[in-house]
């Protein structure tokens, strides 16, 4: 919140006591803190000020403007969001909520990294299998290469077993990531401060 003060200084040059009504423009984006208005119209606050003969008076109108800051928590990386949390003067409750979001984003990021690592491993293995299959095809037409073909076939079978395990792990990680993202989105929707 940002406070603004408007000060009116009034001088009475008359030898008689006077009552003056000051109209201060009403800004719907601001909230009047003090003093209490004697009357409020659609466009102004009205304040009554009593002036002594040949006297002077001041009226300080204090208003508050709420400053809204909107941040896209969902699109921030954990590092950027953590930096934001640490650099802002946020209420303790807001910090706690955002730190929980950072932790959950970190979990999603960890699962993402493992998924990428497994996908890289699978694509390398797939290229390796293509090479082994080409070698087997080439050697099948060459006499006396049966032992080498058997070795290649064994390598291929072992790799197939590893690939099946990697596919299972990939499927687990995708489910885990989807569950974490659902939790994360629910946390972001509940953010309130």
Tab-separated table of C-alpha atoms in Angstrom:
chain	number	residue	atom	x	y	z
A	1	UNK	CA	0.000	0.000	0.000
A	2	UNK	CA	1.174	3.497	-0.837
A	3	UNK	CA	0.053	6.517	1.216
A	4	UNK	CA	-0.412	10.035	-0.127
A	5	UNK	CA	-1.092	13.156	1.908
A	6	UNK	CA	-2.677	16.309	0.497
A	7	UNK	CA	-2.336	19.324	2.807
A	8	UNK	CA	-4.665	22.321	2.518
A	9	UNK	CA	-3.584	25.546	4.261
A	10	UNK	CA	-6.355	28.144	4.718
A	11	UNK	CA	-6.025	31.731	5.956
A	12	UNK	CA	-8.946	33.825	7.199
A	13	UNK	CA	-8.271	37.486	6.473
A	14	UNK	CA	-11.642	38.494	7.904
A	15	UNK	CA	-12.072	39.737	11.459
A	16	UNK	CA	-14.942	37.273	11.850
A	17	UNK	CA	-14.856	33.504	12.547
A	18	UNK	CA	-15.724	31.434	9.462
A	19	UNK	CA	-16.567	27.847	8.518
A	20	UNK	CA	-15.127	26.618	5.259
A	21	UNK	CA	-16.040	23.471	3.334
A	22	UNK	CA	-13.154	21.902	1.431
A	23	UNK	CA	-13.945	19.505	-1.393
A	24	UNK	CA	-11.237	16.944	-2.002
A	25	UNK	CA	-11.533	14.906	-5.249
A	26	UNK	CA	-12.590	11.307	-4.685
A	27	UNK	CA	-10.347	8.771	-6.410
A	28	UNK	CA	-11.977	5.313	-6.564
A	29	UNK	CA	-8.496	3.761	-6.646
A	30	UNK	CA	-7.659	5.250	-3.245
A	31	UNK	CA	-9.065	4.706	0.223
A	32	UNK	CA	-9.508	7.636	2.615
A	33	UNK	CA	-7.584	7.005	5.852
A	34	UNK	CA	-8.051	10.295	7.688
A	35	UNK	CA	-9.735	12.526	8.616
A	36	UNK	CA	-13.288	11.199	8.331
A	37	UNK	CA	-15.217	13.118	5.670
A	38	UNK	CA	-18.240	15.109	6.857
A	39	UNK	CA	-19.927	14.231	3.581
A	40	UNK	CA	-19.132	12.133	0.526
A	41	UNK	CA	-20.500	12.831	-2.956
A	42	UNK	CA	-19.994	10.842	-6.150
A	43	UNK	CA	-16.887	12.905	-6.989
A	44	UNK	CA	-15.559	14.381	-3.741
A	45	UNK	CA	-15.057	14.187	-0.004
A	46	UNK	CA	-16.262	17.255	1.893
A	47	UNK	CA	-14.472	18.428	5.033
A	48	UNK	CA	-15.650	21.216	7.324
A	49	UNK	CA	-12.892	23.484	8.684
A	50	UNK	CA	-13.526	26.149	11.339
A	51	UNK	CA	-11.397	29.271	10.964
A	52	UNK	CA	-10.786	31.716	13.777
A	53	UNK	CA	-10.921	35.457	13.016
A	54	UNK	CA	-7.678	36.425	11.207
A	55	UNK	CA	-6.637	32.786	11.805
A	56	UNK	CA	-5.044	30.027	9.813
A	57	UNK	CA	-5.846	26.284	9.631
A	58	UNK	CA	-4.457	23.247	7.871
A	59	UNK	CA	-6.204	20.103	6.756
A	60	UNK	CA	-4.175	17.014	5.878
A	61	UNK	CA	-6.090	14.421	3.839
A	62	UNK	CA	-4.361	11.027	3.947
A	63	UNK	CA	-5.256	8.380	1.387
A	64	UNK	CA	-3.942	4.914	0.660
A	65	UNK	CA	-3.558	3.245	-2.716
A	66	UNK	CA	-3.298	-0.518	-2.872
A	67	UNK	CA	-0.542	-1.482	-5.266
A	68	UNK	CA	-1.218	-4.750	-6.955
A	69	UNK	CA	1.625	-6.776	-8.313
A	70	UNK	CA	0.850	-9.711	-10.470
A	71	UNK	CA	3.415	-12.436	-11.065
A	72	UNK	CA	3.108	-15.566	-13.157
A	73	UNK	CA	4.140	-18.135	-10.575
A	74	UNK	CA	3.339	-21.034	-12.891
A	75	UNK	CA	5.808	-19.937	-15.592
A	76	UNK	CA	8.727	-19.185	-13.228
A	77	UNK	CA	11.546	-21.678	-12.781
A	78	UNK	CA	12.253	-22.728	-9.170
A	79	UNK	CA	15.464	-20.618	-9.102
A	80	UNK	CA	13.765	-17.457	-10.384
A	81	UNK	CA	10.815	-17.902	-8.020
A	82	UNK	CA	13.107	-18.497	-5.022
A	83	UNK	CA	15.077	-15.374	-5.937
A	84	UNK	CA	11.789	-13.435	-6.107
A	85	UNK	CA	10.692	-14.741	-2.678
A	86	UNK	CA	14.041	-13.777	-1.121
A	87	UNK	CA	14.214	-10.326	-2.742
A	88	UNK	CA	10.691	-9.161	-1.882
A	89	UNK	CA	9.457	-7.865	1.431
A	90	UNK	CA	6.601	-10.358	1.595
A	91	UNK	CA	4.461	-11.271	4.609
A	92	UNK	CA	5.565	-14.499	6.368
A	93	UNK	CA	2.433	-16.380	5.226
A	94	UNK	CA	3.085	-15.430	1.571
A	95	UNK	CA	6.744	-16.488	1.836
A	96	UNK	CA	5.728	-19.844	3.315
A	97	UNK	CA	3.209	-20.486	0.516
A	98	UNK	CA	5.677	-19.506	-2.213
A	99	UNK	CA	8.482	-21.575	-0.676
A	100	UNK	CA	6.160	-24.617	-0.767
A	101	UNK	CA	5.521	-23.878	-4.475
A	102	UNK	CA	9.301	-23.593	-5.054
A	103	UNK	CA	9.832	-26.999	-3.392
A	104	UNK	CA	7.091	-28.611	-5.514
A	105	UNK	CA	8.478	-26.988	-8.688
A	106	UNK	CA	11.872	-28.431	-7.698
A	107	UNK	CA	10.351	-31.914	-7.514
A	108	UNK	CA	8.773	-31.500	-10.969
A	109	UNK	CA	12.100	-30.260	-12.327
A	110	UNK	CA	13.949	-33.262	-10.824
A	111	UNK	CA	11.522	-35.713	-12.438
A	112	UNK	CA	11.832	-33.801	-15.729
A	113	UNK	CA	15.637	-34.075	-15.650
A	114	UNK	CA	15.484	-37.825	-15.000
A	115	UNK	CA	12.980	-38.234	-17.840
A	116	UNK	CA	15.315	-36.384	-20.225
A	117	UNK	CA	18.265	-38.537	-19.116
A	118	UNK	CA	16.296	-41.765	-19.711
A	119	UNK	CA	15.023	-40.552	-23.095
A	120	UNK	CA	18.599	-39.740	-24.178
A	121	UNK	CA	19.760	-43.189	-23.013
A	122	UNK	CA	16.899	-44.862	-24.909
A	123	UNK	CA	17.589	-43.023	-28.156
A	124	UNK	CA	21.345	-43.860	-27.937
A	125	UNK	CA	20.491	-47.500	-27.296
A	126	UNK	CA	18.065	-47.515	-30.217
A	127	UNK	CA	20.784	-46.179	-32.553
A	128	UNK	CA	23.176	-48.833	-31.208
A	129	UNK	CA	20.594	-51.551	-31.896
A	130	UNK	CA	20.191	-50.355	-35.491
A	131	UNK	CA	23.970	-50.644	-35.945
A	132	UNK	CA	24.008	-54.187	-34.456
A	133	UNK	CA	21.120	-55.265	-36.732
A	134	UNK	CA	22.997	-53.959	-39.796
A	135	UNK	CA	26.108	-55.894	-38.716
A	136	UNK	CA	24.068	-59.088	-38.233
A	137	UNK	CA	22.509	-58.673	-41.706
A	138	UNK	CA	25.938	-58.138	-43.263
A	139	UNK	CA	27.559	-61.087	-41.448
A	140	UNK	CA	24.662	-63.492	-42.153
A	141	UNK	CA	25.865	-63.680	-45.763
A	142	UNK	CA	29.501	-64.339	-44.834
A	143	UNK	CA	30.614	-67.914	-44.146
A	144	UNK	CA	32.294	-68.637	-40.802
A	145	UNK	CA	30.798	-65.642	-38.988
A	146	UNK	CA	28.155	-67.589	-37.022
A	147	UNK	CA	29.909	-67.017	-33.660
A	148	UNK	CA	30.030	-63.243	-34.223
A	149	UNK	CA	26.354	-63.206	-35.274
A	150	UNK	CA	25.481	-65.113	-32.051
A	151	UNK	CA	27.439	-62.544	-29.991
A	152	UNK	CA	25.616	-59.668	-31.708
A	153	UNK	CA	22.256	-61.397	-31.161
A	154	UNK	CA	23.132	-61.739	-27.427
A	155	UNK	CA	23.994	-58.012	-27.248
A	156	UNK	CA	20.693	-57.203	-28.935
A	157	UNK	CA	18.709	-59.354	-26.483
A	158	UNK	CA	20.455	-57.738	-23.457
A	159	UNK	CA	19.731	-54.272	-24.809
A	160	UNK	CA	16.076	-55.191	-25.377
A	161	UNK	CA	15.836	-56.132	-21.676
A	162	UNK	CA	17.422	-52.829	-20.627
A	163	UNK	CA	15.145	-50.889	-22.988
A	164	UNK	CA	12.060	-52.569	-21.495
A	165	UNK	CA	13.214	-51.486	-17.985
A	166	UNK	CA	13.846	-47.939	-19.225
A	167	UNK	CA	10.381	-47.811	-20.822
A	168	UNK	CA	8.813	-48.907	-17.511
A	169	UNK	CA	10.792	-46.246	-15.644
A	170	UNK	CA	9.806	-43.640	-18.242
A	171	UNK	CA	6.136	-44.533	-17.782
A	172	UNK	CA	6.457	-44.282	-13.950
A	173	UNK	CA	8.175	-40.903	-14.239
A	174	UNK	CA	5.526	-39.535	-16.611
A	175	UNK	CA	2.789	-40.544	-14.129
A	176	UNK	CA	4.791	-39.027	-11.249
A	177	UNK	CA	5.298	-35.799	-13.198
A	178	UNK	CA	1.569	-35.544	-14.029
A	179	UNK	CA	0.653	-36.072	-10.343
A	180	UNK	CA	3.207	-33.464	-9.202
A	181	UNK	CA	1.974	-30.953	-11.773
A	182	UNK	CA	-1.618	-31.455	-10.566
A	183	UNK	CA	-0.455	-30.840	-6.966
A	184	UNK	CA	1.547	-27.795	-8.082
A	185	UNK	CA	-1.390	-26.274	-9.985
A	186	UNK	CA	-3.663	-26.775	-6.972
A	187	UNK	CA	-1.064	-25.026	-4.756
A	188	UNK	CA	-0.796	-22.099	-7.195
A	189	UNK	CA	-4.587	-21.746	-7.379
A	190	UNK	CA	-4.768	-21.583	-3.560
A	191	UNK	CA	-2.103	-18.870	-3.275
A	192	UNK	CA	-3.542	-16.001	-1.282
A	193	UNK	CA	-1.774	-12.936	0.055
